[in-house]
Amino acid sequence: MFIVHIADITMFYAPASGGVRTYLDAKHRRLGNRPGIRHSLLIPGAHLSEQDGIYKVPAPPLPFGKGYRFPLRLAPWRNVLRDLQPDLIEVGDPYLTAWAALDARRQLDVPVIGFYHSDLPLLVSNRMGNWFTPNIEAYVSKLYGNFDRVLAPSQVMADKLTGLGVKNVYVQPLGVDLQTFNPAARDPELRAELGIAEDARLLIFAGRGSKEKNLPVLLKCMKRLGERYHLLLVGSSMPAVVPDNVTVIDEFCPAPQVARLMASADALLHAGDQETFGLVILEAMASGIPVVAVAAGAFSELVHEDCGLLCAPNNPQAMANAVRQLFAEGCQQRGTRARRHVERHYAWDSVVNSLLGHYYSVLGAEMPMLANG
């Protein structure tokens, strides 16, 4: 049997990673069950090693921790790719590993796909101001212009790339683990365990407490909502000072723990206005709860009226009004519809089928009929 060998390469992979690791792990598991497919994953590590098709390539740790490592030498990555001799390479970040993949392409003569997971110009302007934006945009345009095909997780991201002159851009949404994030994970004992009133309307936000998440908007929203409502903030780098109707779990929580908390809440609250996709939105909907989020970034593409409500960005009063409206119109019914929506459109098996369509197209090969793995 002819085996198609796909290699993913990224530095966005650490113990507490977010969406990129979730995507790569889900893909690696499912491609491992597909006949005629071999999948290799290249990620940073302390030294060169391999286990179950995951190759760790030496890279020094970043000084601020979180388990991330930043590759400084191109050769080790290019050499692993050259030895593996994949039929196709997918790049998951815009840094040195991307150039290593392009370098390997020259030696191997194989196509390279770039997945534009993060909005680099926006990321840099948030951290360093707008001075560098034109240079970063030029860099993105040059790098992603080199790929045989570019995938973006949302239309808003695809439009940004197209606006920078990048060709061959396709929208490829991510997926959600429907088994882990499931209404069955609901724990009726959670409120008592956390000291939250049984009749409180429980909202949840899960993710990193980074600037882009706009957590101050959530806290101001909760002040306006008052004691009848309670918010659970889950994740690392959460604020220390919060209103009385907010509970903080300030640590990275593994997916099953987040799934239990999600399914036990009434709705997800999200004020981030720069999201390139929003996996946590899908996780909430898969857990059977609706969403109140801002009408910005990729959220307008994810949150349909039957799955939740969108409100004006950076407006705590508008968010509070939307929360009240959600409960007035019936939270549970929307949560049930949200679960059905993600089952239809965002199952990982469907996402992987779509990815394989991109891969075979770039390879100029016909995609075989494959059963879901």
Short mmCIF file of the C-alpha atoms (twelve columns), coordinates in Angstrom:
data_MODEL
# 
_entry.id   MODEL 
# 
loop_
_atom_site.group_PDB 
_atom_site.id 
_atom_site.type_symbol 
_atom_site.label_atom_id 
_atom_site.label_alt_id 
_atom_site.label_comp_id 
_atom_site.label_asym_id 
_atom_site.label_seq_id 
_atom_site.Cartn_x 
_atom_site.Cartn_y 
_atom_site.Cartn_z 
_atom_site.pdbx_PDB_model_num 
ATOM 1   C CA . MET A 1   0.000   0.000  0.000  1 
ATOM 2   C CA . PHE A 2   1.229   3.523  -0.847 1 
ATOM 3   C CA . ILE A 3   1.626   5.451  2.421  1 
ATOM 4   C CA . VAL A 4   1.384   9.243  2.523  1 
ATOM 5   C CA . HIS A 5   3.778   10.615 5.149  1 
ATOM 6   C CA . ILE A 6   2.733   13.976 6.658  1 
ATOM 7   C CA . ALA A 7   5.063   15.857 8.999  1 
ATOM 8   C CA . ASP A 8   3.951   18.690 11.295 1 
ATOM 9   C CA . ILE A 9   6.555   21.067 12.676 1 
ATOM 10  C CA . THR A 10  5.999   23.747 15.338 1 
ATOM 11  C CA . MET A 11  7.478   25.419 18.422 1 
ATOM 12  C CA . PHE A 12  3.935   26.107 19.773 1 
ATOM 13  C CA . TYR A 13  3.936   22.950 21.876 1 
ATOM 14  C CA . ALA A 14  4.364   22.886 25.651 1 
ATOM 15  C CA . PRO A 15  2.726   21.156 28.650 1 
ATOM 16  C CA . ALA A 16  0.318   24.068 29.148 1 
ATOM 17  C CA . SER A 17  -0.148  24.929 25.466 1 
ATOM 18  C CA . GLY A 18  -3.477  26.034 24.088 1 
ATOM 19  C CA . GLY A 19  -5.143  25.564 20.725 1 
ATOM 20  C CA . VAL A 20  -2.184  24.565 18.544 1 
ATOM 21  C CA . ARG A 21  -1.246  21.621 20.756 1 
ATOM 22  C CA . THR A 22  -4.907  20.579 21.022 1 
ATOM 23  C CA . TYR A 23  -5.107  20.607 17.210 1 
ATOM 24  C CA . LEU A 24  -1.859  18.680 16.713 1 
ATOM 25  C CA . ASP A 25  -2.639  16.056 19.369 1 
ATOM 26  C CA . ALA A 26  -6.123  15.480 17.931 1 
ATOM 27  C CA . LYS A 27  -4.711  15.198 14.420 1 
ATOM 28  C CA . HIS A 28  -1.867  12.868 15.483 1 
ATOM 29  C CA . ARG A 29  -4.282  10.502 17.250 1 
ATOM 30  C CA . ARG A 30  -6.683  10.314 14.328 1 
ATOM 31  C CA . LEU A 31  -4.108  10.069 11.541 1 
ATOM 32  C CA . GLY A 32  -2.499  7.241  13.506 1 
ATOM 33  C CA . ASN A 33  -5.709  5.236  12.947 1 
ATOM 34  C CA . ARG A 34  -5.941  5.899  9.214  1 
ATOM 35  C CA . PRO A 35  -4.739  3.244  6.777  1 
ATOM 36  C CA . GLY A 36  -2.256  4.599  4.247  1 
ATOM 37  C CA . ILE A 37  -1.187  7.545  6.440  1 
ATOM 38  C CA . ARG A 38  1.964   8.108  8.481  1 
ATOM 39  C CA . HIS A 39  2.121   11.191 10.686 1 
ATOM 40  C CA . SER A 40  5.254   12.621 12.290 1 
ATOM 41  C CA . LEU A 41  5.203   15.552 14.702 1 
ATOM 42  C CA . LEU A 42  8.336   17.659 15.321 1 
ATOM 43  C CA . ILE A 43  8.292   19.692 18.562 1 
ATOM 44  C CA . PRO A 44  10.953  21.322 20.766 1 
ATOM 45  C CA . GLY A 45  12.603  19.300 23.537 1 
ATOM 46  C CA . ALA A 46  15.670  19.131 25.762 1 
ATOM 47  C CA . HIS A 47  17.378  16.595 23.485 1 
ATOM 48  C CA . LEU A 48  16.714  14.612 20.322 1 
ATOM 49  C CA . SER A 49  14.268  11.768 20.921 1 
ATOM 50  C CA . GLU A 50  11.294  9.978  19.364 1 
ATOM 51  C CA . GLN A 51  8.233   8.286  20.798 1 
ATOM 52  C CA . ASP A 52  5.092   7.208  18.934 1 
ATOM 53  C CA . GLY A 53  5.931   9.380  15.937 1 
ATOM 54  C CA . ILE A 54  6.584   12.499 18.035 1 
ATOM 55  C CA . TYR A 55  10.113  13.798 17.517 1 
ATOM 56  C CA . LYS A 56  11.646  16.169 20.053 1 
ATOM 57  C CA . VAL A 57  14.263  18.454 18.533 1 
ATOM 58  C CA . PRO A 58  16.744  20.276 20.813 1 
ATOM 59  C CA . ALA A 59  15.749  23.877 21.644 1 
ATOM 60  C CA . PRO A 60  16.536  26.017 24.729 1 
ATOM 61  C CA . PRO A 61  13.716  26.835 27.178 1 
ATOM 62  C CA . LEU A 62  12.300  30.348 27.205 1 
ATOM 63  C CA . PRO A 63  13.323  32.231 30.370 1 
ATOM 64  C CA . PHE A 64  9.764   33.073 31.462 1 
ATOM 65  C CA . GLY A 65  8.875   29.390 31.762 1 
ATOM 66  C CA . LYS A 66  5.464   27.875 30.916 1 
ATOM 67  C CA . GLY A 67  7.422   24.999 29.368 1 
ATOM 68  C CA . TYR A 68  7.930   26.675 25.980 1 
ATOM 69  C CA . ARG A 69  11.205  26.323 24.102 1 
ATOM 70  C CA . PHE A 70  12.454  28.609 21.337 1 
ATOM 71  C CA . PRO A 71  14.497  27.026 18.510 1 
ATOM 72  C CA . LEU A 72  17.635  29.030 17.702 1 
ATOM 73  C CA . ARG A 73  19.334  26.695 15.206 1 
ATOM 74  C CA . LEU A 74  17.741  25.793 11.897 1 
ATOM 75  C CA . ALA A 75  19.951  22.789 11.072 1 
ATOM 76  C CA . PRO A 76  18.630  20.263 13.662 1 
ATOM 77  C CA . TRP A 77  15.035  20.735 12.478 1 
ATOM 78  C CA . ARG A 78  15.933  20.608 8.793  1 
ATOM 79  C CA . ASN A 79  18.048  17.490 9.387  1 
ATOM 80  C CA . VAL A 80  15.225  15.606 11.144 1 
ATOM 81  C CA . LEU A 81  12.883  16.472 8.269  1 
ATOM 82  C CA . ARG A 82  15.491  15.389 5.731  1 
ATOM 83  C CA . ASP A 83  15.952  12.042 7.502  1 
ATOM 84  C CA . LEU A 84  12.175  11.478 7.773  1 
ATOM 85  C CA . GLN A 85  11.607  12.287 4.088  1 
ATOM 86  C CA . PRO A 86  7.902   13.171 4.417  1 
ATOM 87  C CA . ASP A 87  5.671   13.650 1.377  1 
ATOM 88  C CA . LEU A 88  4.271   16.904 2.804  1 
ATOM 89  C CA . ILE A 89  5.190   19.281 5.647  1 
ATOM 90  C CA . GLU A 90  2.777   21.465 7.632  1 
ATOM 91  C CA . VAL A 91  4.212   24.452 9.510  1 
ATOM 92  C CA . GLY A 92  2.449   25.567 12.713 1 
ATOM 93  C CA . ASP A 93  4.291   28.791 13.605 1 
ATOM 94  C CA . PRO A 94  5.948   31.734 11.812 1 
ATOM 95  C CA . TYR A 95  9.400   31.413 13.385 1 
ATOM 96  C CA . LEU A 96  12.573  29.427 12.747 1 
ATOM 97  C CA . THR A 97  10.787  26.099 12.282 1 
ATOM 98  C CA . ALA A 98  8.943   27.581 9.290  1 
ATOM 99  C CA . TRP A 99  12.222  28.445 7.581  1 
ATOM 100 C CA . ALA A 100 13.609  24.997 8.446  1 
ATOM 101 C CA . ALA A 101 10.623  23.443 6.653  1 
ATOM 102 C CA . LEU A 102 11.187  25.644 3.592  1 
ATOM 103 C CA . ASP A 103 14.883  24.727 3.665  1 
ATOM 104 C CA . ALA A 104 13.974  21.031 3.787  1 
ATOM 105 C CA . ARG A 105 11.606  21.532 0.847  1 
ATOM 106 C CA . ARG A 106 14.528  22.590 -1.336 1 
ATOM 107 C CA . GLN A 107 16.314  19.325 -0.507 1 
ATOM 108 C CA . LEU A 108 13.305  16.991 -0.570 1 
ATOM 109 C CA . ASP A 109 11.174  18.660 -3.261 1 
ATOM 110 C CA . VAL A 110 7.950   18.267 -1.269 1 
ATOM 111 C CA . PRO A 111 5.077   20.739 -0.736 1 
ATOM 112 C CA . VAL A 112 4.858   22.806 2.464  1 
ATOM 113 C CA . ILE A 113 1.586   24.063 3.949  1 
ATOM 114 C CA . GLY A 114 1.522   26.929 6.444  1 
ATOM 115 C CA . PHE A 115 -1.207  27.015 9.113  1 
ATOM 116 C CA . TYR A 116 -1.648  30.606 10.307 1 
ATOM 117 C CA . HIS A 117 -2.697  29.932 13.893 1 
ATOM 118 C CA . SER A 118 -1.806  33.297 15.443 1 
ATOM 119 C CA . ASP A 119 -2.114  36.877 14.217 1 
ATOM 120 C CA . LEU A 120 1.573   37.862 14.444 1 
ATOM 121 C CA . PRO A 121 1.228   41.593 13.563 1 
ATOM 122 C CA . LEU A 122 -1.514  42.005 16.188 1 
ATOM 123 C CA . LEU A 123 0.483   40.021 18.754 1 
ATOM 124 C CA . VAL A 124 3.544   42.236 18.266 1 
ATOM 125 C CA . SER A 125 1.565   45.497 18.328 1 
ATOM 126 C CA . ASN A 126 -0.114  44.436 21.600 1 
ATOM 127 C CA . ARG A 127 3.274   43.811 23.202 1 
ATOM 128 C CA . MET A 128 5.447   46.488 21.585 1 
ATOM 129 C CA . GLY A 129 3.155   49.103 20.023 1 
ATOM 130 C CA . ASN A 130 2.403   49.839 16.373 1 
ATOM 131 C CA . TRP A 131 5.914   50.919 15.410 1 
ATOM 132 C CA . PHE A 132 6.809   47.448 14.128 1 
ATOM 133 C CA . THR A 133 3.509   46.613 12.429 1 
ATOM 134 C CA . PRO A 134 4.581   47.417 8.809  1 
ATOM 135 C CA . ASN A 135 7.769   45.333 9.214  1 
ATOM 136 C CA . ILE A 136 5.899   42.401 10.764 1 
ATOM 137 C CA . GLU A 137 3.228   42.526 8.043  1 
ATOM 138 C CA . ALA A 138 5.959   42.452 5.395  1 
ATOM 139 C CA . TYR A 139 7.548   39.473 7.147  1 
ATOM 140 C CA . VAL A 140 4.239   37.573 7.270  1 
ATOM 141 C CA . SER A 141 3.579   38.372 3.612  1 
ATOM 142 C CA . LYS A 142 7.029   37.100 2.591  1 
ATOM 143 C CA . LEU A 143 6.968   33.944 4.744  1 
ATOM 144 C CA . TYR A 144 3.409   32.807 3.945  1 
ATOM 145 C CA . GLY A 145 3.894   33.712 0.297  1 
ATOM 146 C CA . ASN A 146 6.444   30.869 0.178  1 
ATOM 147 C CA . PHE A 147 3.993   28.105 1.106  1 
ATOM 148 C CA . ASP A 148 2.209   25.905 -1.414 1 
ATOM 149 C CA . ARG A 149 -1.048  26.458 0.461  1 
ATOM 150 C CA . VAL A 150 -1.986  28.484 3.546  1 
ATOM 151 C CA . LEU A 151 -4.674  27.419 6.019  1 
ATOM 152 C CA . ALA A 152 -6.383  29.870 8.381  1 
ATOM 153 C CA . PRO A 153 -8.719  28.816 11.212 1 
ATOM 154 C CA . SER A 154 -11.311 31.512 10.455 1 
ATOM 155 C CA . GLN A 155 -12.490 33.773 7.645  1 
ATOM 156 C CA . VAL A 156 -11.314 36.853 9.538  1 
ATOM 157 C CA . MET A 157 -7.763  35.456 9.583  1 
ATOM 158 C CA . ALA A 158 -7.932  34.393 5.933  1 
ATOM 159 C CA . ASP A 159 -9.024  37.923 4.997  1 
ATOM 160 C CA . LYS A 160 -6.051  39.424 6.869  1 
ATOM 161 C CA . LEU A 161 -3.623  37.219 4.973  1 
ATOM 162 C CA . THR A 162 -5.293  37.955 1.635  1 
ATOM 163 C CA . GLY A 163 -5.078  41.655 2.498  1 
ATOM 164 C CA . LEU A 164 -1.314  41.238 2.895  1 
ATOM 165 C CA . GLY A 165 -1.112  39.776 -0.605 1 
ATOM 166 C CA . VAL A 166 -0.838  36.101 0.395  1 
ATOM 167 C CA . LYS A 167 -2.296  33.727 -2.233 1 
ATOM 168 C CA . ASN A 168 -3.802  30.236 -1.912 1 
ATOM 169 C CA . VAL A 169 -5.417  30.907 1.468  1 
ATOM 170 C CA . TYR A 170 -8.127  28.482 2.621  1 
ATOM 171 C CA . VAL A 171 -10.321 28.558 5.735  1 
ATOM 172 C CA . GLN A 172 -9.845  25.421 7.835  1 
ATOM 173 C CA . PRO A 173 -11.686 25.558 11.177 1 
ATOM 174 C CA . LEU A 174 -10.429 23.536 14.120 1 
ATOM 175 C CA . GLY A 175 -12.496 20.949 15.975 1 
ATOM 176 C CA . VAL A 176 -13.524 19.883 19.454 1 
ATOM 177 C CA . ASP A 177 -13.259 16.633 21.395 1 
ATOM 178 C CA . LEU A 178 -16.921 15.642 21.686 1 
ATOM 179 C CA . GLN A 179 -16.178 12.803 24.092 1 
ATOM 180 C CA . THR A 180 -14.232 14.880 26.649 1 
ATOM 181 C CA . PHE A 181 -16.383 18.002 26.347 1 
ATOM 182 C CA . ASN A 182 -19.811 16.557 26.899 1 
ATOM 183 C CA . PRO A 183 -22.945 17.395 28.922 1 
ATOM 184 C CA . ALA A 184 -22.406 14.053 30.709 1 
ATOM 185 C CA . ALA A 185 -19.379 15.608 32.484 1 
ATOM 186 C CA . ARG A 186 -21.746 17.767 34.561 1 
ATOM 187 C CA . ASP A 187 -21.142 17.469 38.315 1 
ATOM 188 C CA . PRO A 188 -24.146 18.482 40.475 1 
ATOM 189 C CA . GLU A 189 -21.828 18.689 43.507 1 
ATOM 190 C CA . LEU A 190 -19.555 21.379 42.010 1 
ATOM 191 C CA . ARG A 191 -21.334 24.440 43.414 1 
ATOM 192 C CA . ALA A 192 -21.312 23.088 46.953 1 
ATOM 193 C CA . GLU A 193 -17.648 22.122 46.538 1 
ATOM 194 C CA . LEU A 194 -16.737 25.687 45.517 1 
ATOM 195 C CA . GLY A 195 -19.047 27.369 48.040 1 
ATOM 196 C CA . ILE A 196 -21.285 28.821 45.321 1 
ATOM 197 C CA . ALA A 197 -25.023 29.132 46.026 1 
ATOM 198 C CA . GLU A 198 -27.094 26.353 44.456 1 
ATOM 199 C CA . ASP A 199 -29.470 28.839 42.811 1 
ATOM 200 C CA . ALA A 200 -26.684 31.090 41.445 1 
ATOM 201 C CA . ARG A 201 -26.530 31.504 37.697 1 
ATOM 202 C CA . LEU A 202 -23.044 30.120 37.098 1 
ATOM 203 C CA . LEU A 203 -20.906 31.562 34.307 1 
ATOM 204 C CA . ILE A 204 -17.436 30.351 33.363 1 
ATOM 205 C CA . PHE A 205 -14.358 31.587 31.515 1 
ATOM 206 C CA . ALA A 206 -11.477 29.186 30.825 1 
ATOM 207 C CA . GLY A 207 -8.136  30.113 29.304 1 
ATOM 208 C CA . ARG A 208 -4.983  32.089 29.963 1 
ATOM 209 C CA . GLY A 209 -5.386  35.383 31.778 1 
ATOM 210 C CA . SER A 210 -3.489  37.285 29.078 1 
ATOM 211 C CA . LYS A 211 -4.187  40.884 28.103 1 
ATOM 212 C CA . GLU A 212 -6.008  39.843 24.910 1 
ATOM 213 C CA . LYS A 213 -8.711  38.054 26.908 1 
ATOM 214 C CA . ASN A 214 -9.974  41.399 28.332 1 
ATOM 215 C CA . LEU A 215 -10.718 39.946 31.768 1 
ATOM 216 C CA . PRO A 216 -11.352 43.402 33.318 1 
ATOM 217 C CA . VAL A 217 -14.482 43.563 31.125 1 
ATOM 218 C CA . LEU A 218 -15.710 40.296 32.660 1 
ATOM 219 C CA . LEU A 219 -15.075 41.566 36.209 1 
ATOM 220 C CA . LYS A 220 -16.928 44.838 35.546 1 
ATOM 221 C CA . CYS A 221 -19.755 42.855 33.944 1 
ATOM 222 C CA . MET A 222 -20.046 40.720 37.095 1 
ATOM 223 C CA . LYS A 223 -20.285 43.836 39.290 1 
ATOM 224 C CA . ARG A 224 -23.232 44.968 37.183 1 
ATOM 225 C CA . LEU A 225 -24.900 41.538 37.296 1 
ATOM 226 C CA . GLY A 226 -24.748 41.307 41.096 1 
ATOM 227 C CA . GLU A 227 -24.945 38.441 43.580 1 
ATOM 228 C CA . ARG A 228 -27.523 36.369 41.700 1 
ATOM 229 C CA . TYR A 229 -24.820 35.583 39.152 1 
ATOM 230 C CA . HIS A 230 -21.431 33.962 39.760 1 
ATOM 231 C CA . LEU A 231 -18.365 33.697 37.494 1 
ATOM 232 C CA . LEU A 232 -15.737 30.969 37.598 1 
ATOM 233 C CA . LEU A 233 -12.340 32.025 36.144 1 
ATOM 234 C CA . VAL A 234 -10.250 28.987 35.253 1 
ATOM 235 C CA . GLY A 235 -6.641  29.069 34.018 1 
ATOM 236 C CA . SER A 236 -3.173  30.435 34.629 1 
ATOM 237 C CA . SER A 237 -2.297  34.124 35.225 1 
ATOM 238 C CA . MET A 238 -5.755  35.029 36.497 1 
ATOM 239 C CA . PRO A 239 -6.353  38.323 38.382 1 
ATOM 240 C CA . ALA A 240 -5.872  38.196 42.163 1 
ATOM 241 C CA . VAL A 241 -8.402  40.907 43.056 1 
ATOM 242 C CA . VAL A 242 -11.941 40.061 41.942 1 
ATOM 243 C CA . PRO A 243 -15.537 40.932 42.961 1 
ATOM 244 C CA . ASP A 244 -17.285 38.769 45.570 1 
ATOM 245 C CA . ASN A 245 -19.311 36.975 42.905 1 
ATOM 246 C CA . VAL A 246 -16.190 35.675 41.126 1 
ATOM 247 C CA . THR A 247 -14.239 32.503 42.021 1 
ATOM 248 C CA . VAL A 248 -10.717 31.990 40.646 1 
ATOM 249 C CA . ILE A 249 -8.977  28.677 39.915 1 
ATOM 250 C CA . ASP A 250 -5.569  30.148 39.067 1 
ATOM 251 C CA . GLU A 251 -3.795  27.192 37.490 1 
ATOM 252 C CA . PHE A 252 -3.567  25.313 34.238 1 
ATOM 253 C CA . CYS A 253 -6.279  22.632 34.300 1 
ATOM 254 C CA . PRO A 254 -6.183  19.511 32.121 1 
ATOM 255 C CA . ALA A 255 -9.005  19.059 29.614 1 
ATOM 256 C CA . PRO A 256 -11.104 16.582 31.668 1 
ATOM 257 C CA . GLN A 257 -11.103 19.003 34.618 1 
ATOM 258 C CA . VAL A 258 -12.099 21.936 32.403 1 
ATOM 259 C CA . ALA A 259 -14.801 19.748 30.831 1 
ATOM 260 C CA . ARG A 260 -16.299 18.995 34.273 1 
ATOM 261 C CA . LEU A 261 -16.352 22.695 35.175 1 
ATOM 262 C CA . MET A 262 -17.823 23.684 31.798 1 
ATOM 263 C CA . ALA A 263 -20.623 21.144 31.842 1 
ATOM 264 C CA . SER A 264 -21.483 22.161 35.424 1 
ATOM 265 C CA . ALA A 265 -21.855 25.849 34.508 1 
ATOM 266 C CA . ASP A 266 -24.815 27.546 32.830 1 
ATOM 267 C CA . ALA A 267 -22.969 29.569 30.167 1 
ATOM 268 C CA . LEU A 268 -19.524 30.633 28.950 1 
ATOM 269 C CA . LEU A 269 -18.511 34.306 29.124 1 
ATOM 270 C CA . HIS A 270 -15.766 35.608 26.797 1 
ATOM 271 C CA . ALA A 271 -14.678 39.234 26.287 1 
ATOM 272 C CA . GLY A 272 -11.644 38.594 24.062 1 
ATOM 273 C CA . ASP A 273 -11.901 40.724 20.913 1 
ATOM 274 C CA . GLN A 274 -8.837  39.471 19.016 1 
ATOM 275 C CA . GLU A 275 -9.393  35.717 18.861 1 
ATOM 276 C CA . THR A 276 -8.165  33.984 15.715 1 
ATOM 277 C CA . PHE A 277 -10.547 31.083 16.341 1 
ATOM 278 C CA . GLY A 278 -11.769 30.374 19.876 1 
ATOM 279 C CA . LEU A 279 -11.511 26.694 20.780 1 
ATOM 280 C CA . VAL A 280 -12.934 27.397 24.231 1 
ATOM 281 C CA . ILE A 281 -16.168 28.528 22.546 1 
ATOM 282 C CA . LEU A 282 -16.495 25.114 20.871 1 
ATOM 283 C CA . GLU A 283 -15.609 23.351 24.132 1 
ATOM 284 C CA . ALA A 284 -18.398 25.190 25.937 1 
ATOM 285 C CA . MET A 285 -20.947 24.418 23.222 1 
ATOM 286 C CA . ALA A 286 -19.847 20.758 23.167 1 
ATOM 287 C CA . SER A 287 -20.412 20.747 26.947 1 
ATOM 288 C CA . GLY A 288 -24.029 21.700 26.333 1 
ATOM 289 C CA . ILE A 289 -23.835 25.319 27.500 1 
ATOM 290 C CA . PRO A 290 -24.462 28.478 25.446 1 
ATOM 291 C CA . VAL A 291 -22.033 31.372 25.011 1 
ATOM 292 C CA . VAL A 292 -22.044 35.116 25.615 1 
ATOM 293 C CA . ALA A 293 -19.115 36.629 23.709 1 
ATOM 294 C CA . VAL A 294 -18.177 39.829 21.922 1 
ATOM 295 C CA . ALA A 295 -18.925 40.435 18.246 1 
ATOM 296 C CA . ALA A 296 -15.251 40.615 17.249 1 
ATOM 297 C CA . GLY A 297 -12.452 38.430 15.903 1 
ATOM 298 C CA . ALA A 298 -13.599 34.979 14.833 1 
ATOM 299 C CA . PHE A 299 -16.481 34.759 17.318 1 
ATOM 300 C CA . SER A 300 -19.098 35.975 14.831 1 
ATOM 301 C CA . GLU A 301 -18.288 32.871 12.760 1 
ATOM 302 C CA . LEU A 302 -18.686 30.476 15.696 1 
ATOM 303 C CA . VAL A 303 -21.552 31.817 17.826 1 
ATOM 304 C CA . HIS A 304 -24.849 31.545 15.954 1 
ATOM 305 C CA . GLU A 305 -28.052 32.880 17.473 1 
ATOM 306 C CA . ASP A 306 -29.213 29.415 18.517 1 
ATOM 307 C CA . CYS A 307 -25.903 28.781 20.354 1 
ATOM 308 C CA . GLY A 308 -25.523 32.029 22.287 1 
ATOM 309 C CA . LEU A 309 -25.463 35.806 22.114 1 
ATOM 310 C CA . LEU A 310 -22.904 38.350 20.904 1 
ATOM 311 C CA . CYS A 311 -22.517 41.841 22.344 1 
ATOM 312 C CA . ALA A 312 -20.473 44.984 21.706 1 
ATOM 313 C CA . PRO A 313 -16.744 44.639 22.529 1 
ATOM 314 C CA . ASN A 314 -15.214 46.346 25.595 1 
ATOM 315 C CA . ASN A 315 -18.634 47.166 27.004 1 
ATOM 316 C CA . PRO A 316 -19.344 45.567 30.416 1 
ATOM 317 C CA . GLN A 317 -22.937 46.861 30.454 1 
ATOM 318 C CA . ALA A 318 -23.682 45.406 27.018 1 
ATOM 319 C CA . MET A 319 -22.262 42.075 28.197 1 
ATOM 320 C CA . ALA A 320 -24.336 42.137 31.388 1 
ATOM 321 C CA . ASN A 321 -27.459 42.873 29.316 1 
ATOM 322 C CA . ALA A 322 -26.668 39.948 27.016 1 
ATOM 323 C CA . VAL A 323 -26.229 37.593 30.007 1 
ATOM 324 C CA . ARG A 324 -29.608 38.630 31.421 1 
ATOM 325 C CA . GLN A 325 -31.223 38.171 28.009 1 
ATOM 326 C CA . LEU A 326 -29.680 34.705 27.679 1 
ATOM 327 C CA . PHE A 327 -31.211 33.544 30.966 1 
ATOM 328 C CA . ALA A 328 -34.533 35.231 30.203 1 
ATOM 329 C CA . GLU A 329 -34.792 33.385 26.872 1 
ATOM 330 C CA . GLY A 330 -33.767 29.998 28.271 1 
ATOM 331 C CA . CYS A 331 -30.197 28.856 28.764 1 
ATOM 332 C CA . GLN A 332 -30.721 25.117 28.634 1 
ATOM 333 C CA . GLN A 333 -32.500 25.065 25.285 1 
ATOM 334 C CA . ARG A 334 -29.697 27.089 23.687 1 
ATOM 335 C CA . GLY A 335 -27.130 24.783 25.292 1 
ATOM 336 C CA . THR A 336 -28.819 21.724 23.769 1 
ATOM 337 C CA . ARG A 337 -28.834 23.369 20.337 1 
ATOM 338 C CA . ALA A 338 -25.185 24.405 20.755 1 
ATOM 339 C CA . ARG A 339 -24.189 20.783 21.384 1 
ATOM 340 C CA . ARG A 340 -26.032 19.639 18.251 1 
ATOM 341 C CA . HIS A 341 -24.340 22.405 16.228 1 
ATOM 342 C CA . VAL A 342 -20.788 21.353 17.131 1 
ATOM 343 C CA . GLU A 343 -21.638 17.677 16.597 1 
ATOM 344 C CA . ARG A 344 -22.651 18.555 13.031 1 
ATOM 345 C CA . HIS A 345 -19.845 20.960 12.146 1 
ATOM 346 C CA . TYR A 346 -16.806 20.619 14.438 1 
ATOM 347 C CA . ALA A 347 -16.148 16.932 15.199 1 
ATOM 348 C CA . TRP A 348 -12.389 16.266 14.926 1 
ATOM 349 C CA . ASP A 349 -12.992 13.386 12.500 1 
ATOM 350 C CA . SER A 350 -14.670 15.804 10.069 1 
ATOM 351 C CA . VAL A 351 -11.847 18.331 10.520 1 
ATOM 352 C CA . VAL A 352 -9.202  15.676 9.808  1 
ATOM 353 C CA . ASN A 353 -11.107 14.582 6.670  1 
ATOM 354 C CA . SER A 354 -11.078 18.193 5.507  1 
ATOM 355 C CA . LEU A 355 -7.333  18.488 6.243  1 
ATOM 356 C CA . LEU A 356 -6.647  15.334 4.229  1 
ATOM 357 C CA . GLY A 357 -8.531  16.945 1.355  1 
ATOM 358 C CA . HIS A 358 -6.053  19.853 1.462  1 
ATOM 359 C CA . TYR A 359 -3.071  17.509 1.685  1 
ATOM 360 C CA . TYR A 360 -4.074  15.299 -1.237 1 
ATOM 361 C CA . SER A 361 -4.940  18.347 -3.321 1 
ATOM 362 C CA . VAL A 362 -1.502  19.901 -2.776 1 
ATOM 363 C CA . LEU A 363 0.126   16.531 -3.505 1 
ATOM 364 C CA . GLY A 364 -1.865  16.316 -6.727 1 
ATOM 365 C CA . ALA A 365 -3.263  12.947 -5.641 1 
ATOM 366 C CA . GLU A 366 -6.785  11.625 -5.383 1 
ATOM 367 C CA . MET A 367 -8.014  11.285 -1.809 1 
ATOM 368 C CA . PRO A 368 -8.949  7.675  -1.019 1 
ATOM 369 C CA . MET A 369 -12.288 6.899  0.558  1 
ATOM 370 C CA . LEU A 370 -11.582 6.673  4.260  1 
ATOM 371 C CA . ALA A 371 -13.816 5.651  7.136  1 
ATOM 372 C CA . ASN A 372 -13.775 7.945  10.143 1 
ATOM 373 C CA . GLY A 373 -11.023 7.034  12.601 1 
# 
